């Protein structure tokens, strides 16, 4: 539940920010009649994400045995890569997103193309949506309870939608910067767990023949089949008797990625590749994040 | 058994325990299972309908991942037993008498099936069945 909640809250707030920027800008330049195209784009993006999710789910139900384990293992590895890349990309580019999106709205409107507006909403929201689907699927393969997983996911989206409404009406200043930092660290811990779970899956798929010795066994302390054990397995990649390769991989990933993320300097100015964007970022919602 | 007399209470407590401890094997009848190079033993386990079993699975094969998992609709989650370790798995025996299969295997290497033979829960069902049989003949 915590896993799905964290993923949908984080990704949902990213989506909320994008939609808020698009709608807020249209409102400011008095083009509220184009709200409809934005919502069409968002709806199409949601449909695409659901379709991708259904595809992954159907694929995993068709498969079984070693092929299924391999499929799950590679999906988890892929999710870890996308997740890590996404966090660094957001950190690097969050300051420029707002101006970039506004610029693209200007281009679409000047061409008189309403389809381009819908496409802009579709592509920027669709990317986040597919990321969400991928992470949720990767995390769902070892869930203790399907019901709680779904509830967590819905709850995350509700939080994100509420944040979106608050941002749009500007009724309160949200601690977005803290939220993005906190959720980034939490997602990295989840990703490290996914990484060790991916090794287990690939080991079961016989793609990795040997994981190395297992230094300890805490099964009698926290059983892998208990609710707590399953919860910790999903969130932290808990294994009662982890193999040395899993321990090394877990801590290497966590230390290296966390250190890189925290020490990586945040660019203050928008990227120089944007000749049309103003030298200083506008005081948009995303600017406050970094 | 006492459980039948207090069926509603048992159901409630099972639900509570189920929520609190998940499917950890605590409380059921212990059934030791040994995983070796030659496969898993015993190959058959006798059980009573509705009973709770605690499968104590020991991996002595020198190989891994050695797994146990329900097969053909048997509701037993996949549990991986690392080399040299013991894992306890709870199994709720179905209420329907019959044979239920549990796969006990090392992927692509060792493959055995443990059969759980489930008999009707004695006293209450036997007279009913004999009564039915008498009427039919």
CSV table of C-alpha atoms in Angstrom, one decimal:
chain,number,residue,atom,x,y,z
A,1,UNK,CA,0.0,0.0,0.0
A,2,UNK,CA,2.8,2.4,1.0
A,3,UNK,CA,4.6,1.6,-2.3
A,4,UNK,CA,1.6,2.4,-4.6
A,5,UNK,CA,0.7,5.4,-2.5
A,6,UNK,CA,4.1,6.9,-2.8
A,7,UNK,CA,4.4,6.2,-6.6
A,8,UNK,CA,1.0,7.6,-7.5
A,9,UNK,CA,1.3,10.6,-5.1
A,10,UNK,CA,4.7,11.5,-6.6
A,11,UNK,CA,3.8,10.9,-10.3
A,12,UNK,CA,0.3,12.3,-9.8
A,13,UNK,CA,1.7,15.6,-8.4
A,14,UNK,CA,4.0,15.8,-11.4
A,15,UNK,CA,1.0,15.4,-13.6
A,16,UNK,CA,-1.0,17.9,-11.5
A,17,UNK,CA,1.9,20.4,-12.0
A,18,UNK,CA,2.0,20.0,-15.7
A,19,UNK,CA,-1.8,20.3,-16.1
A,20,UNK,CA,-1.8,23.3,-13.7
A,21,UNK,CA,0.9,25.1,-15.8
A,22,UNK,CA,-1.0,24.4,-19.0
A,23,UNK,CA,-4.4,25.5,-17.6
A,24,UNK,CA,-3.0,28.4,-15.6
A,25,UNK,CA,-1.2,29.8,-18.7
A,26,UNK,CA,-4.2,29.5,-20.9
A,27,UNK,CA,-6.3,31.3,-18.2
A,28,UNK,CA,-3.8,34.1,-18.0
A,29,UNK,CA,-3.7,34.7,-21.8
A,30,UNK,CA,-7.5,34.6,-21.9
A,31,UNK,CA,-7.8,31.3,-23.8
A,32,UNK,CA,-9.9,29.4,-21.4
A,33,UNK,CA,-12.0,28.0,-24.3
A,34,UNK,CA,-9.0,25.8,-25.1
A,35,UNK,CA,-9.3,24.0,-21.7
A,36,UNK,CA,-11.3,21.3,-23.5
A,37,UNK,CA,-8.3,20.3,-25.7
A,38,UNK,CA,-6.1,20.0,-22.6
A,39,UNK,CA,-8.5,17.7,-20.9
A,40,UNK,CA,-8.9,15.6,-24.1
A,41,UNK,CA,-5.1,15.2,-24.1
A,42,UNK,CA,-5.1,14.2,-20.4
A,43,UNK,CA,-7.9,11.7,-20.9
A,44,UNK,CA,-6.2,10.2,-23.9
A,45,UNK,CA,-3.0,9.9,-21.8
A,46,UNK,CA,-4.9,8.2,-19.0
A,47,UNK,CA,-6.4,5.8,-21.5
A,48,UNK,CA,-2.9,5.0,-22.9
A,49,UNK,CA,-1.5,4.4,-19.4
A,50,UNK,CA,-4.4,2.1,-18.5
A,51,UNK,CA,-3.9,0.2,-21.8
A,52,UNK,CA,-0.1,-0.2,-21.1
A,53,UNK,CA,-1.0,-1.4,-17.6
A,54,UNK,CA,-3.6,-3.9,-18.9
A,55,UNK,CA,-1.0,-5.1,-21.5
A,56,UNK,CA,1.6,-5.8,-18.8
A,57,UNK,CA,-1.0,-7.5,-16.7
A,58,UNK,CA,-2.3,-9.7,-19.5
A,59,UNK,CA,1.3,-10.5,-20.6
A,60,UNK,CA,2.2,-11.6,-17.0
A,61,UNK,CA,-1.0,-13.8,-16.8
A,62,UNK,CA,-0.2,-15.5,-20.1
A,63,UNK,CA,3.3,-16.3,-18.9
A,64,UNK,CA,4.2,-18.8,-16.2
A,65,UNK,CA,7.2,-20.5,-14.6
A,66,UNK,CA,10.6,-19.3,-15.6
A,67,UNK,CA,9.5,-17.0,-18.4
A,68,UNK,CA,7.2,-15.2,-16.0
A,69,UNK,CA,10.1,-14.8,-13.5
A,70,UNK,CA,12.3,-13.4,-16.3
A,71,UNK,CA,9.6,-11.0,-17.4
A,72,UNK,CA,9.1,-9.7,-13.9
A,73,UNK,CA,12.8,-9.5,-13.2
A,74,UNK,CA,13.5,-7.5,-16.4
A,75,UNK,CA,10.5,-5.2,-15.8
A,76,UNK,CA,11.8,-4.5,-12.3
A,77,UNK,CA,15.3,-3.7,-13.6
A,78,UNK,CA,13.7,-1.5,-16.3
A,79,UNK,CA,11.6,0.3,-13.7
A,80,UNK,CA,14.7,1.0,-11.6
A,81,UNK,CA,16.5,2.5,-14.6
A,82,UNK,CA,13.5,4.7,-15.6
A,83,UNK,CA,12.9,5.7,-12.0
A,84,UNK,CA,16.5,6.7,-11.4
A,85,UNK,CA,16.7,8.6,-14.7
A,86,UNK,CA,13.4,10.3,-14.0
A,87,UNK,CA,14.5,11.6,-10.6
A,88,UNK,CA,17.7,13.0,-11.9
A,89,UNK,CA,16.0,14.5,-15.0
A,90,UNK,CA,13.4,16.2,-12.7
A,91,UNK,CA,16.1,17.6,-10.5
A,92,UNK,CA,18.0,19.0,-13.5
A,93,UNK,CA,15.1,20.3,-15.6
A,94,UNK,CA,12.3,21.2,-13.1
A,95,UNK,CA,13.3,24.9,-13.3
A,96,UNK,CA,12.8,24.9,-17.1
A,97,UNK,CA,9.6,22.9,-17.5
A,98,UNK,CA,7.3,25.8,-16.8
A,99,UNK,CA,8.8,28.1,-19.4
A,100,UNK,CA,9.1,25.2,-21.9
A,101,UNK,CA,5.4,24.2,-21.6
A,102,UNK,CA,4.3,27.9,-22.0
A,103,UNK,CA,6.5,28.3,-25.0
A,104,UNK,CA,4.9,25.2,-26.6
A,105,UNK,CA,1.4,26.6,-25.9
A,106,UNK,CA,2.4,29.8,-27.7
A,107,UNK,CA,3.7,27.8,-30.7
A,108,UNK,CA,0.5,25.7,-30.8
A,109,UNK,CA,-1.8,28.7,-30.6
A,110,UNK,CA,0.1,30.8,-33.1
A,111,UNK,CA,-0.3,27.9,-35.6
A,112,UNK,CA,-3.9,27.9,-34.7
A,113,UNK,CA,-3.7,24.2,-34.1
A,114,UNK,CA,-6.0,23.0,-31.3
A,115,UNK,CA,-4.9,19.4,-32.0
A,116,UNK,CA,-1.3,20.5,-31.1
A,117,UNK,CA,-2.6,21.7,-27.7
A,118,UNK,CA,-4.2,18.3,-27.0
A,119,UNK,CA,-1.1,16.6,-28.2
A,120,UNK,CA,1.0,18.7,-25.9
A,121,UNK,CA,-1.1,17.7,-22.9
A,122,UNK,CA,-1.2,14.1,-24.1
A,123,UNK,CA,2.6,13.7,-24.5
A,124,UNK,CA,3.6,15.4,-21.3
A,125,UNK,CA,1.0,13.7,-19.2
A,126,UNK,CA,1.3,10.4,-21.0
A,127,UNK,CA,5.0,10.1,-20.2
A,128,UNK,CA,4.3,10.5,-16.5
A,129,UNK,CA,1.3,8.1,-16.8
A,130,UNK,CA,3.4,5.3,-18.4
A,131,UNK,CA,6.1,5.8,-15.8
A,132,UNK,CA,3.4,5.4,-13.1
A,133,UNK,CA,2.1,2.2,-14.8
A,134,UNK,CA,5.6,0.7,-15.0
A,135,UNK,CA,6.5,1.4,-11.4
A,136,UNK,CA,3.1,0.1,-10.1
A,137,UNK,CA,3.4,-3.1,-12.2
A,138,UNK,CA,7.0,-3.7,-11.0
A,139,UNK,CA,6.0,-3.2,-7.4
A,140,UNK,CA,2.8,-5.3,-7.7
A,141,UNK,CA,4.6,-8.6,-8.5
A,142,UNK,CA,5.3,-9.2,-4.8
A,143,UNK,CA,2.4,-7.5,-3.0
A,144,UNK,CA,0.9,-8.9,0.2
A,145,UNK,CA,-2.6,-7.6,-0.6
A,146,UNK,CA,-4.1,-6.6,-3.9
A,147,UNK,CA,-6.9,-4.6,-2.2
A,148,UNK,CA,-4.5,-2.5,-0.2
A,149,UNK,CA,-2.3,-1.9,-3.2
A,150,UNK,CA,-5.2,-0.5,-5.2
A,151,UNK,CA,-6.4,1.6,-2.2
A,152,UNK,CA,-2.9,3.0,-1.8
A,153,UNK,CA,-2.7,3.9,-5.5
A,154,UNK,CA,-6.1,5.6,-5.5
A,155,UNK,CA,-5.2,7.5,-2.3
A,156,UNK,CA,-2.0,8.8,-3.9
A,157,UNK,CA,-4.0,10.1,-6.9
A,158,UNK,CA,-6.5,11.8,-4.6
A,159,UNK,CA,-3.7,13.6,-2.8
A,160,UNK,CA,-2.2,14.6,-6.2
A,161,UNK,CA,-5.6,15.9,-7.4
A,162,UNK,CA,-6.1,17.9,-4.3
A,163,UNK,CA,-2.6,19.4,-4.7
A,164,UNK,CA,-3.5,20.2,-8.3
A,165,UNK,CA,-6.6,22.1,-7.3
A,166,UNK,CA,-4.7,24.0,-4.6
A,167,UNK,CA,-2.0,24.9,-7.1
A,168,UNK,CA,-4.5,26.0,-9.7
A,169,UNK,CA,-6.4,28.3,-7.5
A,170,UNK,CA,-3.3,29.4,-5.7
A,171,UNK,CA,-5.1,29.4,-2.4
A,172,UNK,CA,-2.1,28.0,-0.5
A,173,UNK,CA,1.6,27.6,-1.0
A,174,UNK,CA,2.5,24.0,-1.0
A,175,UNK,CA,5.9,22.7,0.3
A,176,UNK,CA,6.7,21.3,-3.1
A,177,UNK,CA,10.4,21.5,-2.8
A,178,UNK,CA,10.4,19.5,0.3
A,179,UNK,CA,7.9,17.0,-1.2
A,180,UNK,CA,10.1,16.4,-4.2
A,181,UNK,CA,13.2,15.9,-2.2
A,182,UNK,CA,11.5,13.6,0.3
A,183,UNK,CA,9.7,11.6,-2.3
A,184,UNK,CA,12.9,11.3,-4.4
A,185,UNK,CA,14.8,9.8,-1.4
A,186,UNK,CA,11.9,7.4,-0.6
A,187,UNK,CA,11.6,6.3,-4.2
A,188,UNK,CA,15.4,5.6,-4.3
A,189,UNK,CA,14.9,3.3,-1.3
A,190,UNK,CA,12.1,1.6,-3.1
A,191,UNK,CA,14.2,1.3,-6.2
A,192,UNK,CA,17.1,-0.4,-4.2
A,193,UNK,CA,14.5,-2.9,-2.9
A,194,UNK,CA,13.2,-3.5,-6.5
A,195,UNK,CA,16.8,-4.2,-7.5
A,196,UNK,CA,17.3,-7.0,-5.0
A,197,UNK,CA,13.9,-8.4,-5.9
A,198,UNK,CA,14.8,-8.3,-9.5
A,199,UNK,CA,17.9,-10.4,-8.7
A,200,UNK,CA,15.7,-12.9,-6.9
A,201,UNK,CA,13.3,-13.1,-9.9
A,202,UNK,CA,16.2,-13.6,-12.4
A,203,UNK,CA,17.7,-16.2,-10.1
A,204,UNK,CA,14.4,-18.1,-10.1
A,205,UNK,CA,14.3,-17.7,-13.9
A,206,UNK,CA,17.7,-19.4,-13.9
A,207,UNK,CA,19.2,-16.5,-15.8
A,208,UNK,CA,21.5,-16.0,-12.8
A,209,UNK,CA,22.9,-19.3,-11.6
A,210,UNK,CA,24.6,-18.2,-8.4
A,211,UNK,CA,23.8,-15.3,-6.1
A,212,UNK,CA,26.6,-16.1,-3.6
A,213,UNK,CA,26.6,-17.1,0.0
A,214,UNK,CA,24.0,-15.9,2.5
A,215,UNK,CA,25.6,-14.4,5.6
A,216,UNK,CA,22.6,-14.5,7.9
A,217,UNK,CA,19.0,-15.8,8.3
A,218,UNK,CA,16.4,-13.7,10.2
A,219,UNK,CA,13.5,-15.9,9.2
A,220,UNK,CA,12.7,-16.7,12.8
A,221,UNK,CA,12.7,-13.0,13.6
A,222,UNK,CA,10.7,-11.7,10.7
A,223,UNK,CA,9.2,-14.4,8.5
A,224,UNK,CA,9.1,-13.9,4.8
A,225,UNK,CA,5.6,-15.3,4.7
A,226,UNK,CA,4.3,-13.0,7.4
A,227,UNK,CA,2.4,-9.8,6.6
A,228,UNK,CA,5.2,-7.7,8.0
A,229,UNK,CA,7.8,-9.7,6.1
A,230,UNK,CA,5.9,-9.3,2.8
A,231,UNK,CA,5.5,-5.6,3.5
A,232,UNK,CA,9.2,-5.1,4.1
A,233,UNK,CA,10.0,-7.2,1.1
A,234,UNK,CA,8.1,-4.9,-1.2
A,235,UNK,CA,9.1,-1.6,0.4
A,236,UNK,CA,12.7,-2.3,1.4
A,237,UNK,CA,13.5,-5.5,-0.6
A,238,UNK,CA,13.6,-7.4,2.7
A,239,UNK,CA,14.9,-10.9,2.4
A,240,UNK,CA,15.4,-13.1,5.5
A,241,UNK,CA,18.5,-14.6,4.1
A,242,UNK,CA,19.8,-12.3,1.4
A,243,UNK,CA,22.7,-13.4,-0.8
A,244,UNK,CA,25.9,-11.4,-0.7
A,245,UNK,CA,25.4,-10.1,-4.2
A,246,UNK,CA,22.0,-8.7,-3.2
A,247,UNK,CA,23.4,-7.0,-0.1
A,248,UNK,CA,26.3,-5.5,-2.1
A,249,UNK,CA,24.0,-4.3,-5.0
A,250,UNK,CA,21.4,-2.8,-2.6
A,251,UNK,CA,23.9,-0.7,-0.7
A,252,UNK,CA,26.0,0.2,-3.7
A,253,UNK,CA,22.9,1.5,-5.5
A,254,UNK,CA,21.5,3.3,-2.5
A,255,UNK,CA,24.8,5.0,-1.5
A,256,UNK,CA,25.9,6.0,-5.0
A,257,UNK,CA,22.5,7.2,-6.2
A,258,UNK,CA,21.6,9.1,-3.0
A,259,UNK,CA,25.0,10.7,-2.8
A,260,UNK,CA,24.9,11.7,-6.5
A,261,UNK,CA,21.4,13.1,-6.1
A,262,UNK,CA,22.1,15.1,-3.0
A,263,UNK,CA,25.5,16.4,-4.2
A,264,UNK,CA,24.4,17.1,-7.8
A,265,UNK,CA,24.3,20.9,-8.2
A,266,UNK,CA,20.8,22.2,-9.1
A,267,UNK,CA,21.0,24.5,-12.2
A,268,UNK,CA,19.6,27.9,-11.3
A,269,UNK,CA,19.0,29.1,-14.8
A,270,UNK,CA,16.9,27.5,-17.5
A,271,UNK,CA,18.9,25.4,-20.0
A,272,UNK,CA,20.7,27.6,-22.5
A,273,UNK,CA,19.4,25.4,-25.4
A,274,UNK,CA,16.1,27.3,-25.1
A,275,UNK,CA,16.8,30.5,-27.0
A,276,UNK,CA,13.2,31.7,-26.8
A,277,UNK,CA,12.9,31.3,-23.0
A,278,UNK,CA,13.6,34.4,-20.8
A,279,UNK,CA,16.8,34.6,-19.0
A,280,UNK,CA,15.3,34.3,-15.6
A,281,UNK,CA,12.5,31.8,-15.0
A,282,UNK,CA,9.0,33.1,-14.4
A,283,UNK,CA,7.7,32.7,-11.0
A,284,UNK,CA,5.7,29.6,-12.0
A,285,UNK,CA,4.8,26.8,-9.7
A,286,UNK,CA,7.6,24.5,-10.8
A,287,UNK,CA,10.3,27.1,-10.2
A,288,UNK,CA,9.6,26.9,-6.5
A,289,UNK,CA,10.5,23.3,-6.4
A,290,UNK,CA,14.2,24.1,-7.0
B,1,UNK,CA,-13.3,-31.5,16.2
B,2,UNK,CA,-14.1,-28.6,18.4
B,3,UNK,CA,-13.6,-26.2,15.5
B,4,UNK,CA,-16.8,-27.4,13.9
B,5,UNK,CA,-18.9,-26.8,16.9
B,6,UNK,CA,-17.7,-23.2,17.1
B,7,UNK,CA,-17.6,-22.6,13.3
B,8,UNK,CA,-18.6,-18.9,13.4
B,9,UNK,CA,-16.1,-18.2,16.2
B,10,UNK,CA,-13.4,-20.1,14.3
B,11,UNK,CA,-14.1,-18.3,11.1
B,12,UNK,CA,-13.8,-14.9,12.9
B,13,UNK,CA,-10.6,-15.9,14.7
B,14,UNK,CA,-9.2,-17.2,11.4
B,15,UNK,CA,-10.0,-13.9,9.8
B,16,UNK,CA,-8.4,-12.0,12.6
B,17,UNK,CA,-5.3,-14.2,12.6
B,18,UNK,CA,-5.2,-14.1,8.8
B,19,UNK,CA,-5.1,-10.3,8.9
B,20,UNK,CA,-2.6,-10.1,11.7
B,21,UNK,CA,-0.1,-12.7,10.7
B,22,UNK,CA,-0.8,-13.2,7.0
B,23,UNK,CA,-0.2,-16.8,6.0
B,24,UNK,CA,2.7,-17.6,8.2
B,25,UNK,CA,2.5,-21.2,9.2
B,26,UNK,CA,2.0,-20.7,12.9
B,27,UNK,CA,-0.6,-22.8,14.6
B,28,UNK,CA,-1.2,-25.5,12.0
B,29,UNK,CA,-0.3,-29.1,12.2
B,30,UNK,CA,3.4,-29.4,11.4
B,31,UNK,CA,4.3,-31.3,8.2
B,32,UNK,CA,8.0,-31.7,7.7
B,33,UNK,CA,9.1,-31.7,4.0
B,34,UNK,CA,12.7,-32.3,2.9
B,35,UNK,CA,14.1,-31.0,-0.3
B,36,UNK,CA,17.0,-33.0,-1.6
B,37,UNK,CA,18.8,-33.7,-4.9
B,38,UNK,CA,16.4,-36.6,-5.5
B,39,UNK,CA,13.3,-34.4,-5.1
B,40,UNK,CA,11.0,-33.7,-2.2
B,41,UNK,CA,9.7,-36.1,0.4
B,42,UNK,CA,7.2,-37.1,1.5
B,43,UNK,CA,5.4,-37.4,-1.9
B,44,UNK,CA,2.0,-37.6,-0.3
B,45,UNK,CA,0.5,-35.9,2.7
B,46,UNK,CA,-2.8,-36.9,4.3
B,47,UNK,CA,-5.0,-34.2,5.6
B,48,UNK,CA,-8.6,-33.5,6.8
B,49,UNK,CA,-10.9,-31.1,5.0
B,50,UNK,CA,-10.6,-27.5,6.4
B,51,UNK,CA,-7.5,-28.3,8.5
B,52,UNK,CA,-4.6,-25.9,8.8
B,53,UNK,CA,-1.2,-27.3,8.0
B,54,UNK,CA,2.2,-25.8,8.7
B,55,UNK,CA,4.6,-27.0,6.1
B,56,UNK,CA,8.1,-27.0,7.5
B,57,UNK,CA,10.3,-27.1,4.3
B,58,UNK,CA,14.0,-27.8,4.6
B,59,UNK,CA,16.4,-27.4,1.7
B,60,UNK,CA,19.1,-30.0,2.0
B,61,UNK,CA,19.9,-30.3,-1.7
B,62,UNK,CA,22.8,-27.9,-2.0
B,63,UNK,CA,20.9,-26.2,-4.7
B,64,UNK,CA,18.8,-23.1,-5.0
B,65,UNK,CA,16.3,-21.6,-5.6
B,66,UNK,CA,14.3,-24.6,-4.3
B,67,UNK,CA,10.6,-23.6,-4.4
B,68,UNK,CA,7.3,-24.8,-3.2
B,69,UNK,CA,4.1,-23.6,-4.9
B,70,UNK,CA,0.5,-24.6,-5.4
B,71,UNK,CA,-0.3,-26.2,-8.7
B,72,UNK,CA,-3.5,-26.7,-10.6
B,73,UNK,CA,-5.5,-24.3,-8.6
B,74,UNK,CA,-4.1,-25.3,-5.2
B,75,UNK,CA,-3.9,-22.1,-3.1
B,76,UNK,CA,-0.3,-22.0,-1.9
B,77,UNK,CA,1.8,-19.0,-2.5
B,78,UNK,CA,5.3,-19.4,-4.0
B,79,UNK,CA,8.0,-19.7,-1.3
B,80,UNK,CA,11.7,-19.9,-2.1
B,81,UNK,CA,13.8,-21.9,0.3
B,82,UNK,CA,17.5,-20.9,0.1
B,83,UNK,CA,20.1,-23.6,0.4
B,84,UNK,CA,20.5,-25.0,3.8
B,85,UNK,CA,17.6,-23.0,5.2
B,86,UNK,CA,14.2,-24.0,6.6
B,87,UNK,CA,11.0,-22.1,5.8
B,88,UNK,CA,7.5,-22.5,7.3
B,89,UNK,CA,4.5,-22.1,5.0
B,90,UNK,CA,0.9,-22.1,6.2
B,91,UNK,CA,-1.5,-24.1,4.1
B,92,UNK,CA,-5.3,-24.0,4.5
B,93,UNK,CA,-6.6,-27.4,3.4
B,94,UNK,CA,-9.7,-26.9,1.2
B,95,UNK,CA,-13.1,-28.0,2.4
B,96,UNK,CA,-13.6,-30.2,-0.6
B,97,UNK,CA,-12.2,-33.7,-0.3
B,98,UNK,CA,-9.8,-34.7,-3.1
B,99,UNK,CA,-6.2,-34.5,-4.2
B,100,UNK,CA,-4.4,-31.2,-4.3
B,101,UNK,CA,-1.0,-30.8,-5.8
B,102,UNK,CA,2.0,-28.8,-4.6
B,103,UNK,CA,5.0,-28.3,-6.9
B,104,UNK,CA,8.3,-28.7,-5.2
B,105,UNK,CA,11.1,-27.8,-7.6
B,106,UNK,CA,14.4,-26.2,-8.6
B,107,UNK,CA,13.6,-24.4,-11.9
B,108,UNK,CA,15.0,-26.3,-14.9
B,109,UNK,CA,16.5,-29.0,-12.7
B,110,UNK,CA,14.5,-30.9,-10.0
B,111,UNK,CA,10.8,-31.2,-10.3
B,112,UNK,CA,8.6,-33.1,-7.9
B,113,UNK,CA,4.9,-33.0,-6.9
B,114,UNK,CA,3.6,-33.4,-3.4
B,115,UNK,CA,0.0,-34.7,-3.3
B,116,UNK,CA,-2.2,-33.6,-0.4
B,117,UNK,CA,-4.9,-36.2,-0.1
B,118,UNK,CA,-7.9,-34.5,1.6
B,119,UNK,CA,-10.5,-36.7,3.4
B,120,UNK,CA,-13.9,-35.4,4.5
B,121,UNK,CA,-14.0,-34.2,8.1
B,122,UNK,CA,-15.2,-37.6,9.5
B,123,UNK,CA,-18.2,-37.7,11.9
B,124,UNK,CA,-20.8,-35.3,10.4
B,125,UNK,CA,-20.3,-36.1,6.8
B,126,UNK,CA,-20.0,-39.9,6.9
B,127,UNK,CA,-23.6,-40.6,8.1
B,128,UNK,CA,-25.0,-38.1,5.7
B,129,UNK,CA,-23.2,-39.8,2.8
B,130,UNK,CA,-24.3,-43.3,3.9
B,131,UNK,CA,-27.8,-41.9,4.1
B,132,UNK,CA,-27.7,-40.7,0.6
B,133,UNK,CA,-26.2,-43.9,-0.7
B,134,UNK,CA,-29.0,-45.9,1.0
B,135,UNK,CA,-31.7,-43.8,-0.6
B,136,UNK,CA,-30.1,-44.2,-4.0
B,137,UNK,CA,-29.9,-48.0,-3.9
